[in-house]
XYZ file of C-alpha atoms in Angstrom:
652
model
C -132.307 -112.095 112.784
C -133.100 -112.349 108.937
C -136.070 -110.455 107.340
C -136.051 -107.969 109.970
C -134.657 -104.241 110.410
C -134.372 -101.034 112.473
C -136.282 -98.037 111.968
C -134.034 -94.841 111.703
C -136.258 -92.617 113.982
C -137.767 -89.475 112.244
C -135.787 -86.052 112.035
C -139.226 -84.736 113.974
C -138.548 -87.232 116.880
C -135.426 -87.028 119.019
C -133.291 -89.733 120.219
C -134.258 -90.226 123.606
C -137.851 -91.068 122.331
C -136.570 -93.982 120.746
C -134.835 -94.891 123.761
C -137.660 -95.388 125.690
C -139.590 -97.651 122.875
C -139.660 -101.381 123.742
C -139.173 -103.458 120.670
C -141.414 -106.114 120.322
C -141.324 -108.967 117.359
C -143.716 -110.781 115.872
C -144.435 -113.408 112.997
C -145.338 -112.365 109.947
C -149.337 -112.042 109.810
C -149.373 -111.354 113.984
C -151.282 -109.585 115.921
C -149.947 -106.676 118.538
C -152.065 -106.554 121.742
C -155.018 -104.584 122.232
C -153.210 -102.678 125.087
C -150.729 -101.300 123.054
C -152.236 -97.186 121.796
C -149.447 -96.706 118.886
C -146.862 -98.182 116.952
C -144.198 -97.856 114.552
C -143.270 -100.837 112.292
C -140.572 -102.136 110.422
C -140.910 -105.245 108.439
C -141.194 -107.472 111.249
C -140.488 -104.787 114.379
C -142.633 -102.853 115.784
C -141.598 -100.199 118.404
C -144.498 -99.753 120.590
C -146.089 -96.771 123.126
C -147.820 -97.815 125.895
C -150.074 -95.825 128.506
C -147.161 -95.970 130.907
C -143.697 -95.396 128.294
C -144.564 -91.645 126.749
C -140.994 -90.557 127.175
C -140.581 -86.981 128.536
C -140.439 -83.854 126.381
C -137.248 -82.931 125.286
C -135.498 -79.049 125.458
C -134.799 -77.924 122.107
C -131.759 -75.547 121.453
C -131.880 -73.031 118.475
C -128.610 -74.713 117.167
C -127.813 -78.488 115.633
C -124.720 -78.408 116.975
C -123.975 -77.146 119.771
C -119.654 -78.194 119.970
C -118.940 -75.260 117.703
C -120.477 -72.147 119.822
C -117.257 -71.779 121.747
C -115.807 -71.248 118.788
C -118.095 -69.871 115.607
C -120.000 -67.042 116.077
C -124.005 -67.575 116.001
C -124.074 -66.124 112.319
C -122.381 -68.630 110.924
C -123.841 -71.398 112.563
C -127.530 -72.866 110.768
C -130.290 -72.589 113.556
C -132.393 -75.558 114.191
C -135.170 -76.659 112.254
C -137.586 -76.179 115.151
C -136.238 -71.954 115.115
C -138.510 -71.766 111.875
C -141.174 -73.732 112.790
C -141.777 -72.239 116.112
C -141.634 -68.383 114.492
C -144.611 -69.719 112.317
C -146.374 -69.811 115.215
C -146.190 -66.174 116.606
C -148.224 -64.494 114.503
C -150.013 -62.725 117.157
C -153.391 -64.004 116.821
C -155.712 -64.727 120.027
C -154.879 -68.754 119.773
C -150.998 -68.191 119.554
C -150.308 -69.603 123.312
C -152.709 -72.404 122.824
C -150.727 -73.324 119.058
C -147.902 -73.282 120.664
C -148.823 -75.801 123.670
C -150.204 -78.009 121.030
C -147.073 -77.939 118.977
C -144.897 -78.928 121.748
C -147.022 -81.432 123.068
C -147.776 -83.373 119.646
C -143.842 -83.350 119.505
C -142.564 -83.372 123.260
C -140.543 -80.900 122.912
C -139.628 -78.242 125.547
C -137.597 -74.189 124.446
C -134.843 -73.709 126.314
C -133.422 -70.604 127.479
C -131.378 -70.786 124.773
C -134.086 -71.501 122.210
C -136.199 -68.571 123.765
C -133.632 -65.659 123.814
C -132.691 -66.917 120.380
C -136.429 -66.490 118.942
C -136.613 -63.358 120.774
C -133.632 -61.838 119.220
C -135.120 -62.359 115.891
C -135.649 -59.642 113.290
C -139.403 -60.802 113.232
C -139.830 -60.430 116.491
C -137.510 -57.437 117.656
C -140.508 -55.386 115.369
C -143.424 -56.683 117.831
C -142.751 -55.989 121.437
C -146.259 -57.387 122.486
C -145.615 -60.406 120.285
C -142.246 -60.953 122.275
C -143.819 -60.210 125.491
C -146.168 -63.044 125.136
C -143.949 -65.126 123.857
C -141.751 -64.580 126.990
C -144.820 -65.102 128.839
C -145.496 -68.275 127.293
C -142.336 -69.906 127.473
C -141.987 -68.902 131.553
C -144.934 -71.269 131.914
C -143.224 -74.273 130.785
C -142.575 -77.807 133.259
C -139.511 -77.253 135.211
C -138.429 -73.930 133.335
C -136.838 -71.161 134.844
C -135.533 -67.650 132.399
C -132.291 -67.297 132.477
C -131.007 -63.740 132.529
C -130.225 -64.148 128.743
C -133.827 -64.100 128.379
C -134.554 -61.146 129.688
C -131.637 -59.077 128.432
C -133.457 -60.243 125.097
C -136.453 -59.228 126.343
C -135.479 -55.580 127.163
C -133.203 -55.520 124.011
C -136.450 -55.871 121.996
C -138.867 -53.524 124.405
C -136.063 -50.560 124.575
C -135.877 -50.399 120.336
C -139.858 -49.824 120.363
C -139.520 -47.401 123.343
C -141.567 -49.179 125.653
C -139.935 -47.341 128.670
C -142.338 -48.582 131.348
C -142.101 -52.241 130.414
C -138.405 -52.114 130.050
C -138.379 -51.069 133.385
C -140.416 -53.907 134.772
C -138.467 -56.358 132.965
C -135.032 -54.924 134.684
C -136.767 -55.136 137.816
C -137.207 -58.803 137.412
C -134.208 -58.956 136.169
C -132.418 -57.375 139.126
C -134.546 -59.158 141.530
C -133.200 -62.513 139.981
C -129.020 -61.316 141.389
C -127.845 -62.618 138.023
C -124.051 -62.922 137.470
C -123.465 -59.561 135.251
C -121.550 -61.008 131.700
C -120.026 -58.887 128.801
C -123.077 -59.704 126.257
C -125.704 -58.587 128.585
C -124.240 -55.675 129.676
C -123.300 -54.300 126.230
C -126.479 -55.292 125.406
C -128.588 -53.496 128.435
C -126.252 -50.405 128.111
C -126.849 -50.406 124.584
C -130.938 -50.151 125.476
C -131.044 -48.028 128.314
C -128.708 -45.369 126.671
C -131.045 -45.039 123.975
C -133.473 -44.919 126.090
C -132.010 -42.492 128.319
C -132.526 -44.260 131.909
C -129.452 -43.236 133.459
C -129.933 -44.937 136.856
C -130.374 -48.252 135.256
C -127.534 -47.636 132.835
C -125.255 -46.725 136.055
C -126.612 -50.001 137.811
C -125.386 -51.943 134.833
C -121.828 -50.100 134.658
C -121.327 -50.632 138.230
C -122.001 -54.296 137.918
C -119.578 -54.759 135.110
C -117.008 -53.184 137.367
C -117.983 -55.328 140.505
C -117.598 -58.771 138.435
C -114.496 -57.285 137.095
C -115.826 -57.232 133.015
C -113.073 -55.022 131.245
C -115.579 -52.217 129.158
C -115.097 -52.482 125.339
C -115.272 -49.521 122.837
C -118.881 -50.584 121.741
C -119.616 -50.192 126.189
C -118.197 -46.979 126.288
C -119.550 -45.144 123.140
C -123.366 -46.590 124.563
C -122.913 -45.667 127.751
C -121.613 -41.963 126.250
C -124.675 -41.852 124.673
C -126.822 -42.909 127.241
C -126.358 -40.045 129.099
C -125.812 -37.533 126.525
C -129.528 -38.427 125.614
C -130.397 -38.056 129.306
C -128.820 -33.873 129.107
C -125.767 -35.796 131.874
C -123.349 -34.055 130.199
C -121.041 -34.047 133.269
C -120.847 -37.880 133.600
C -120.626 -37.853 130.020
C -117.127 -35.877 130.548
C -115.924 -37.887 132.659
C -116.560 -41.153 131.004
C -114.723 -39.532 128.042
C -111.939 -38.746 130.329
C -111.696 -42.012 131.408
C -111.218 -42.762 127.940
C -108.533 -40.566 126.996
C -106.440 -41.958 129.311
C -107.286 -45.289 129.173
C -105.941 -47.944 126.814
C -109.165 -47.220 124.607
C -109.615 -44.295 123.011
C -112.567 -42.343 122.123
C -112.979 -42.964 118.315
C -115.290 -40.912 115.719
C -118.435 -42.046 117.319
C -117.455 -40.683 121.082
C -117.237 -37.242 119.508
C -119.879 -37.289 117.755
C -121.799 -38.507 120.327
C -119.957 -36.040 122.678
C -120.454 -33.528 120.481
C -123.808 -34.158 119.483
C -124.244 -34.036 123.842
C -122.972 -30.123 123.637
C -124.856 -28.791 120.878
C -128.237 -30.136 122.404
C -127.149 -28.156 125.895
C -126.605 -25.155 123.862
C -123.078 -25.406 124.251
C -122.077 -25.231 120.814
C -118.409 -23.425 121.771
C -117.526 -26.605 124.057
C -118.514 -28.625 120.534
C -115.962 -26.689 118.767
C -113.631 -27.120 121.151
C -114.102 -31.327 120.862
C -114.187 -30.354 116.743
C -110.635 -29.350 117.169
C -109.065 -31.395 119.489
C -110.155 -34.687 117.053
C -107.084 -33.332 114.750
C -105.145 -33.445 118.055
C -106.230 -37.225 118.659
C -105.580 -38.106 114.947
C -109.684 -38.631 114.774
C -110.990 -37.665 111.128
C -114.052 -35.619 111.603
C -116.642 -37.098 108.879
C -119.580 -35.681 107.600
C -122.045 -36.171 110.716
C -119.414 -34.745 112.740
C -119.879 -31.365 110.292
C -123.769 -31.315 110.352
C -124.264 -31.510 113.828
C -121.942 -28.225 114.336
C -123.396 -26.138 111.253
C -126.576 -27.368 112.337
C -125.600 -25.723 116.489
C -123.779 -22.819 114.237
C -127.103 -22.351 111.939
C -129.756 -22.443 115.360
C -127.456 -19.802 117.157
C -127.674 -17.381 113.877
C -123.515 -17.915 113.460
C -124.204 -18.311 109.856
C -120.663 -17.312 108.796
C -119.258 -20.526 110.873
C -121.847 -22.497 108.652
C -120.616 -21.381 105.473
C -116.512 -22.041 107.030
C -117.046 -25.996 107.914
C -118.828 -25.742 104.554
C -115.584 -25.144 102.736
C -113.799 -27.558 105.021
C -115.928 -30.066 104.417
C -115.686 -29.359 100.229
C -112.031 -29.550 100.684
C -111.731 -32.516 102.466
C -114.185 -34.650 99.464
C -116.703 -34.982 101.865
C -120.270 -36.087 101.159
C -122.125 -32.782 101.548
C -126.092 -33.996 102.221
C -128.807 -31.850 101.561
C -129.863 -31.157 105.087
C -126.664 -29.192 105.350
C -126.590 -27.293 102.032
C -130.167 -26.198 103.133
C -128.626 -24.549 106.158
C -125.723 -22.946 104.593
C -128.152 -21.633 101.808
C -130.730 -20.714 104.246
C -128.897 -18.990 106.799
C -127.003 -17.005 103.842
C -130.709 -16.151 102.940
C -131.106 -14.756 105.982
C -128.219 -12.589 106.072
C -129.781 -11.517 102.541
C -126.392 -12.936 100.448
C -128.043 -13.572 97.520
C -125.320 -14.035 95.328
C -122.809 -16.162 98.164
C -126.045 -18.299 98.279
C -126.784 -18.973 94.601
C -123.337 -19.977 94.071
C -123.206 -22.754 96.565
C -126.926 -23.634 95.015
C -125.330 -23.973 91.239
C -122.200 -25.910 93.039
C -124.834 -28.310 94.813
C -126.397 -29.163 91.436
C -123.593 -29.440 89.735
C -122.317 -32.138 92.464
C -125.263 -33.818 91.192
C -127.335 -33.186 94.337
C -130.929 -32.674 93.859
C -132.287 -29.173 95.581
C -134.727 -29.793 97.906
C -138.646 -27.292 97.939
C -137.125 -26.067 101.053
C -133.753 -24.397 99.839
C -136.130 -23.138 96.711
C -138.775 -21.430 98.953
C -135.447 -19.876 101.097
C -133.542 -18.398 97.768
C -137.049 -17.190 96.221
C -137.406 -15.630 99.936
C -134.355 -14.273 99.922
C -134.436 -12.806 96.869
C -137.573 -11.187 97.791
C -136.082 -9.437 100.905
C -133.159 -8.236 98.614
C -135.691 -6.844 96.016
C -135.243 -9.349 93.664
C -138.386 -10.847 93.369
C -138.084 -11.086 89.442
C -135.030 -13.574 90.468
C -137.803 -15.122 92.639
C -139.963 -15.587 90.435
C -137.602 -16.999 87.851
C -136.560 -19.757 90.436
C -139.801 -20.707 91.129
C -140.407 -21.187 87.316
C -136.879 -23.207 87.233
C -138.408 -25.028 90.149
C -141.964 -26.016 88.547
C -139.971 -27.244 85.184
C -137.734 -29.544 86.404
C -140.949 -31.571 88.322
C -140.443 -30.001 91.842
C -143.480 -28.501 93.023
C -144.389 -25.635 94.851
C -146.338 -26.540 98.229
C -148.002 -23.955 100.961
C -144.694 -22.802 102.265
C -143.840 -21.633 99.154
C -146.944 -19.989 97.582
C -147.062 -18.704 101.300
C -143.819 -16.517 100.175
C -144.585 -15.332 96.703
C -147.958 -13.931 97.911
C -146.320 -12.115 100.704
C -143.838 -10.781 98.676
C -145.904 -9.429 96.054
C -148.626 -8.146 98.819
C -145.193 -6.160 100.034
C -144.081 -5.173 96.598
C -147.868 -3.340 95.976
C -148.442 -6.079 93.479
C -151.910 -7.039 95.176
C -153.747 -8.044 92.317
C -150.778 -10.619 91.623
C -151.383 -11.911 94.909
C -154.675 -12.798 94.500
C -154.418 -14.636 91.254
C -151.629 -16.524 93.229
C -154.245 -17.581 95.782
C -156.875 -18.244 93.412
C -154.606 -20.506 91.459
C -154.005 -22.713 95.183
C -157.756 -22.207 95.711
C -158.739 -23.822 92.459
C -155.641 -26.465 92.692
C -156.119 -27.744 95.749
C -152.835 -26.512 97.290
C -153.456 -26.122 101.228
C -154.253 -22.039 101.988
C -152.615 -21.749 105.381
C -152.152 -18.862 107.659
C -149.624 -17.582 106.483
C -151.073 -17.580 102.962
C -154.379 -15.374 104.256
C -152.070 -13.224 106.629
C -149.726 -11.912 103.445
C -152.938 -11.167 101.387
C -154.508 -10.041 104.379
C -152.010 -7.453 105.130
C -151.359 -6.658 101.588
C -154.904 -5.820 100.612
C -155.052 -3.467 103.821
C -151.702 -1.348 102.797
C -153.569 -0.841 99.621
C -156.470 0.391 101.148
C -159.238 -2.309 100.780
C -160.176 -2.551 103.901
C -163.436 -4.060 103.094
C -161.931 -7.023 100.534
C -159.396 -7.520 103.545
C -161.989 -8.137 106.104
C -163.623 -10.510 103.895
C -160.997 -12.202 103.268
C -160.266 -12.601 106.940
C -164.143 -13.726 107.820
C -163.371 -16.381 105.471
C -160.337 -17.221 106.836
C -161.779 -18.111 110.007
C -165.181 -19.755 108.462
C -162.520 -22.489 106.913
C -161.507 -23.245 110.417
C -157.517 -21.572 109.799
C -157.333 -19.736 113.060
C -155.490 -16.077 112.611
C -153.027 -15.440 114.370
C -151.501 -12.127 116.384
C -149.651 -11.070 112.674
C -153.374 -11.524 110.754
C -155.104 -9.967 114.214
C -152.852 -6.989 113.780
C -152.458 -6.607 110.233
C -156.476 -6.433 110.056
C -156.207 -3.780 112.998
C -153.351 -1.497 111.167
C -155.866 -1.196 108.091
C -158.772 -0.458 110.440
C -156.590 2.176 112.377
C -155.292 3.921 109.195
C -158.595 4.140 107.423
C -160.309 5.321 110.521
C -162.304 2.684 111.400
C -160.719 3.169 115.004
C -164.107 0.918 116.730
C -163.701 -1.664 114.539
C -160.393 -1.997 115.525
C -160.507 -2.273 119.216
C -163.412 -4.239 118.475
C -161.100 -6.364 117.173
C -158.315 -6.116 119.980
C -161.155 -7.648 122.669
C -161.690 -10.560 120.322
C -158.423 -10.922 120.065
C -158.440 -11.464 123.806
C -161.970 -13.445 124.242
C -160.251 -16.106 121.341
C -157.370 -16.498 123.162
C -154.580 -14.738 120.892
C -151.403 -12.898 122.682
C -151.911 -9.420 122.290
C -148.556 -8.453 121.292
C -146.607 -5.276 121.806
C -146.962 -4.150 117.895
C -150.780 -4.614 118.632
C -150.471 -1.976 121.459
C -148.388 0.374 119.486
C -150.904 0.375 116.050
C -153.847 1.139 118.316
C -152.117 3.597 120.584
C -150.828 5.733 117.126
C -154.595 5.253 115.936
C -155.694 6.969 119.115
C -153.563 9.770 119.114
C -154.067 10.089 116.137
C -158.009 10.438 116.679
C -157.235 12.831 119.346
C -158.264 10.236 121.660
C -155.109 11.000 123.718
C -156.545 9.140 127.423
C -157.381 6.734 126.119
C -154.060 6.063 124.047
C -152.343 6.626 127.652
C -154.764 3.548 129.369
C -153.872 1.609 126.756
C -150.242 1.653 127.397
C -150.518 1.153 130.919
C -152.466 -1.612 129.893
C -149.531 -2.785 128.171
C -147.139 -2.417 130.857
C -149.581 -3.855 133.479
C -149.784 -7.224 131.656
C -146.272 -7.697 131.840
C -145.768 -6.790 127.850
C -142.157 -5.013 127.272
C -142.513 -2.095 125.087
C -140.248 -1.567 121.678
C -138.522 1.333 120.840
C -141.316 1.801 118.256
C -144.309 1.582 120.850
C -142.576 4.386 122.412
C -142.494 6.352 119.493
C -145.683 6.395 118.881
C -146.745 6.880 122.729
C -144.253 10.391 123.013
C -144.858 11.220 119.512
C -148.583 11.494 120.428
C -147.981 13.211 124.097
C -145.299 15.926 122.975
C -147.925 16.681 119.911
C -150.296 16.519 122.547
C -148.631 19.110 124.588
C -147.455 16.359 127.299
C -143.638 16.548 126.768
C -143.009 16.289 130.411
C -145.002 13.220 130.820
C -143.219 11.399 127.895
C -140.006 12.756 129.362
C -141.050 10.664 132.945
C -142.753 7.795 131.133
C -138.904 7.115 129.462
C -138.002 7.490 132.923
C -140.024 4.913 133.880
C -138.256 2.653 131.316
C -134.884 2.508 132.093
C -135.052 0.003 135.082
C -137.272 -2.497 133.355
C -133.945 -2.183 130.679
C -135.954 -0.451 127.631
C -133.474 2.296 126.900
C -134.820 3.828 123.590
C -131.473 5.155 121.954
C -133.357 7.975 119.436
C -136.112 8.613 122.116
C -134.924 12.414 122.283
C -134.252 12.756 118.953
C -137.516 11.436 117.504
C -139.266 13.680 120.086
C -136.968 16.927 119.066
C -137.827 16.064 115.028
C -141.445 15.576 115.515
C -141.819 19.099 117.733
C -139.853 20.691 115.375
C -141.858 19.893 112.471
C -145.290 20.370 113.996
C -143.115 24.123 114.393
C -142.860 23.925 118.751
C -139.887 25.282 118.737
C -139.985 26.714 121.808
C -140.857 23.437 123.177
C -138.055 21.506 121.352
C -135.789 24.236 122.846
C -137.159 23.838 126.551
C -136.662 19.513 126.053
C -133.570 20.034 124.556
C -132.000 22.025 127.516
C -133.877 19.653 130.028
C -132.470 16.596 128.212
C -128.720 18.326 128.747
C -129.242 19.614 132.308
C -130.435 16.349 133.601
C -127.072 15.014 132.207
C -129.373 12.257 130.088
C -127.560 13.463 126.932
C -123.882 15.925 126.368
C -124.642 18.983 125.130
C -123.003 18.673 121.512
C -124.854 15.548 119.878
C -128.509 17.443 121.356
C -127.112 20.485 119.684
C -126.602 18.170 116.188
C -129.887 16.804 116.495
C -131.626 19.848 116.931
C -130.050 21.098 114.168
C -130.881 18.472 111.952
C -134.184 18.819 112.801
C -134.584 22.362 111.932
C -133.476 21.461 108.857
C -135.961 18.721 108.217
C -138.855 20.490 109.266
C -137.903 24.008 106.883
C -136.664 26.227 109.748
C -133.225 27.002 107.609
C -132.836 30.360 109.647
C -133.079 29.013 112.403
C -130.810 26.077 111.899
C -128.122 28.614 110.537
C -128.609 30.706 113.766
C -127.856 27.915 116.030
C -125.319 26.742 113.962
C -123.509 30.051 114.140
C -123.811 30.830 117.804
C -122.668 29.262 121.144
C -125.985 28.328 121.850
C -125.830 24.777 123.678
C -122.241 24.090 123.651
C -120.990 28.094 124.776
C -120.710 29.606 128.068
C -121.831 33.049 129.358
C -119.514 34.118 132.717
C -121.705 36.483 134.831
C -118.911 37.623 137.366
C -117.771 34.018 139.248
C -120.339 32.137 137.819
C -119.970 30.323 134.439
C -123.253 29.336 132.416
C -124.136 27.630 129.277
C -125.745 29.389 126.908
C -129.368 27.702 126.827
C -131.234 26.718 123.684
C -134.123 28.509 124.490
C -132.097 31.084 123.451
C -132.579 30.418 119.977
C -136.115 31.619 120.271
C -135.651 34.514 122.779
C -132.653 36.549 121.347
């Protein structure tokens, strides 16, 4: 028919609309019907809607062209317009469900399963788990729509990267409820969630279903499922997955041992992680640089600082990456071990690799440096540090102050915390513990209590360490009330009374001649359950043999040995301090009860009593015993053999 012509339906509008539209054609000038509600023309066509020919909406896929799937992946495939126009939608506000009806409606359009795992897989939405949740929500309530398990894997996958454990749960429930047929996608997929998740009995469920529908596990199903349950502390199952592995037709690869080993050092079982270090060389598997961390990290926690500073070297002669995480553990645990030099070196070598120290292996080296003596090498770094633009925080002013508060450089100290004061660095407790302790070593007792009231008015709560350094400057300045004033408010504020506590206030007792009370206090100790030091000891039979009381220290030491505190220079601390208080009868009477009770043999009691004659002045007497066969000899009296005694010494 001439003059007239088809209207190529809209990219909005989808074929099957047009279908359903009746063409109807008039003359030009005429007139359509009144009963007609919409129209679209042409020059002489018009396609018409009636009440009764709204065509039904149509589902919507989240690709053009669906022929290729089978054979392109997803990536390279351009999603449908509607993918865009649909994500403009969820923007979480309290009218999204009601946008999105509208939306559909105005363009009768149904999401299908497809379309809705698709938009839910999406890196705007994978961010949002509420936002995905209502979307799911939303799209479940559409005509004739039912999820498909793709859906809900999608779903999960989203829910399990935010960590929403409880939901995920819910959503596998539904999920499980539904019987879906297990594929390969959603089972990587839900192992991949629940193992970083750590729910092992819904990551079995899933591994038993793969093996019931007879889906052949790839590498990317093993290594998740490895570290599901290394995250989950299964290390057993973990085993014997990897077994499985190893004699399977594929092999574990770096990740497995990392993963595996990663498993081991969490479980504390860092010589089962060396063990997977070394069979990787075995297995041709090149260990790479997180395989190194994680073990000097395990070596570094255990205190095995000389393994650190070995996979150190291996790892510089192998060109690997060295981060700074792991040169602060080398450095620090050389710091520890007070290798000053071994841990500069490797400090100069990581700057020179163009790796920028970090405030934390700073603070360790100016620590370290400190504990060697060194605090002018300190003190350089930390001016090294300030100059090239790294500043000192808390941690770090926390260390010079101590350090110079140790060193007797108090005054130092205080212009150190005046500067942080007046610079608005953060004073924390260990800042005001360090002053506090230095200030009482140097005898102001009065500045240090100050210092401690304000401590606590700025709302940093002391500690045991501030508790007792406070009490050790009360104690040795005699201020003995002030200090066990301070002991009960130690225990009304809730602080751990620790066992050094015990031992300052029981040497301030005896030292007060308050000698019962000094005894209470250590059964105090031992009643709540606190173990006592070698040092608490000495100070408790120190006090008693001074006291007169050797044979009561002698059974309190007694007492010790089955709750395993075995003081090893018990005897001889108790010998030296009799000596030089000159009891040297009593020395002589502990010395022979030490050897005939069998606690000690006869010739090292015999050394240490001479040593401590020599200590305390007694020359001529040390020369005596040293020239007789007093404690080591034997006197025969007919049949009967003797040793000579070392009371001896005194009565011959």
């Amino acid at each position: 028919m001439r003059g007239l012509r088809w209207l190529r339906p809209h990219s909005l509008f989808s074929a099957s609309l047009f279908s359903s539209l009746r063409p109807i054609t008039y003359g030009y000038g005429g007139t359509p019907p009144k009963a007609y509600r919409k129209s679209i023309f042409t020059s002489n066509t018009r396609y018409v809607f009636t009440a009764h020919s709204v065509p039904p909406p149509e589902w919507v896929e989240p690709f053009l062209n669906l022929s290729d799937l089978a054979l392109k992946p997803h990536q390279n495939l351009q999603p449908s317009p509607w993918v865009h126009r649909i994500l403009s939608l969820l923007d979480g506000s309290s009218s999204m469900e009601s946008n999105l009806d509208s939306f559909c409606h105005k363009f009768l359009i149904k999401l299908s399963p497809n379309f809705v795992s698709f938009v839910l897989r999406s890196p705007e939405i994978k961010k949002s788990p509420l936002l995905a949740l209502r979307f799911f929500t939303w799209a479940g309530k559409q005509k004739k729509y039912i999820h498909s398990p793709d859906c809900y894997v999608s779903l999960i996958d989203v829910l399990g990267t935010n960590g929403d454990i409880d939901r995920v749960k819910f959503v596998f429930s539904e999920l499980r409820d539904m019987g879906f047929l297990m594929t390969h996608s959603a089972a990587n997929s839900l192992i991949k969630s629940f193992g970083s998740l750590g729910l092992v009995e819904e990551l079995l469920w899933v591994w038993r279903g793969m093996k019931e529908n007879g889906i052949e596990p790839s590498l990317f199903t093993y290594n998740f499922l490895v570290n599901g349950l290394v995250n989950s502390a299964f290390m057993e199952s973990a085993e014997r997955v990897f077994e499985v592995m190893e004699k399977g037709r594929i092999g574990p690869d770096i990740v497995t041992y990392n993963t595996m080993i990663k498993g081991y050092c969490k479980v504390g079982k860092t010589q089962k992680a060396m063990e997977k270090f070394k069979d990787m060389e075995l297995r041709n598997v090149t260990p790479d640089k997180i395989t190194y961390v994680t073990i000097i990290q395990a070596c570094y926690a255990e205190g095995n600082f000389d393994s650190c500073l070995s996979l150190y070297h291996e790892m510089e002669e192998k060109g690997l990456e060295i981060p700074s995480h792991a040169y602060s553990l080398v450095i620090g645990g050389l710091c520890k071990e007070g290798k000053c030099v071994e841990a500069y070196a490797i400090f100069e070598n990581m700057i020179m690799k163009g790796c920028t120290p970090n405030l934390a292996i700073c603070t360790a080296l100016i620590d370290a440096n400190a504990k060697c003596g060194n605090m002018g090498e300190g003190m350089l770094l930390y001016e090294r540090m300030k100059k090239e633009g790294l500043q000192p925080d808390e941690v770090t002013y926390g260390v010079i102050v101590n350090w110079l508060c140790k060193s007797g450089r108090v005054d130092e100290a205080l212009d150190c915390f005046n500067f942080c004061r007046s610079n608005g660095v953060a004073i924390n407790a260990v800042i005001y513990c360090g002053l506090i302790d230095g200030l009482g070593k140097a005898g102001k007792v009065d500045d240090a209590e100050k210092l401690f009231d304000e401590m606590v008015n700025e709302g940093c709560m002391p500690d045991a360490y501030c508790y007792n350094a406070l009490i050790d400057a009360f104690t040795k300045s005699g201020k003995l009330d002030e200090a066990l004033a301070l002991f009960r408010r130690m225990e009304d504020e809730g602080c751990d009374q620790t066992v050094y506590t015990y031992t300052i206030l029981i040497s301030g007792l005896f030292r007060e001649r308050k000698n019962e009370e000094a005894i209470k206090l250590w059964d105090m100790m031992i009643d709540k359950g606190i173990t006592p030091t070698a040092a608490a000891f000495r100070a408790l039979s120190i006090g008693l043999c001074l006291s007169g009381k050797v044979a009561r220290a002698c059974k309190i030491l007694d007492d010790l040995a089955p709750m395993g505190v075995i003081p090893e220079t018990a005897f001889e601390d108790m010998l030296n301090v009799l000596c030089k208080a000159g009891r040297i009868k009593e020395a002589c009477k502990l010395a022979d009860g030490i050897v005939d009770r069998g606690r000690e043999i006869p010739g090292r009691i015999r050394s240490v009593l001479l040593n401590a004659l020599r200590k305390a002045g007694h020359a001529n007497l040390a020369l005596k015993l040293m020239h007789s066969k007093i404690g080591i000899g034997y006197d025969r009296m007919g049949s009967v053999k003797k040793r000579v005694q070392f009371r001896m010494l005194i009565e011959s």
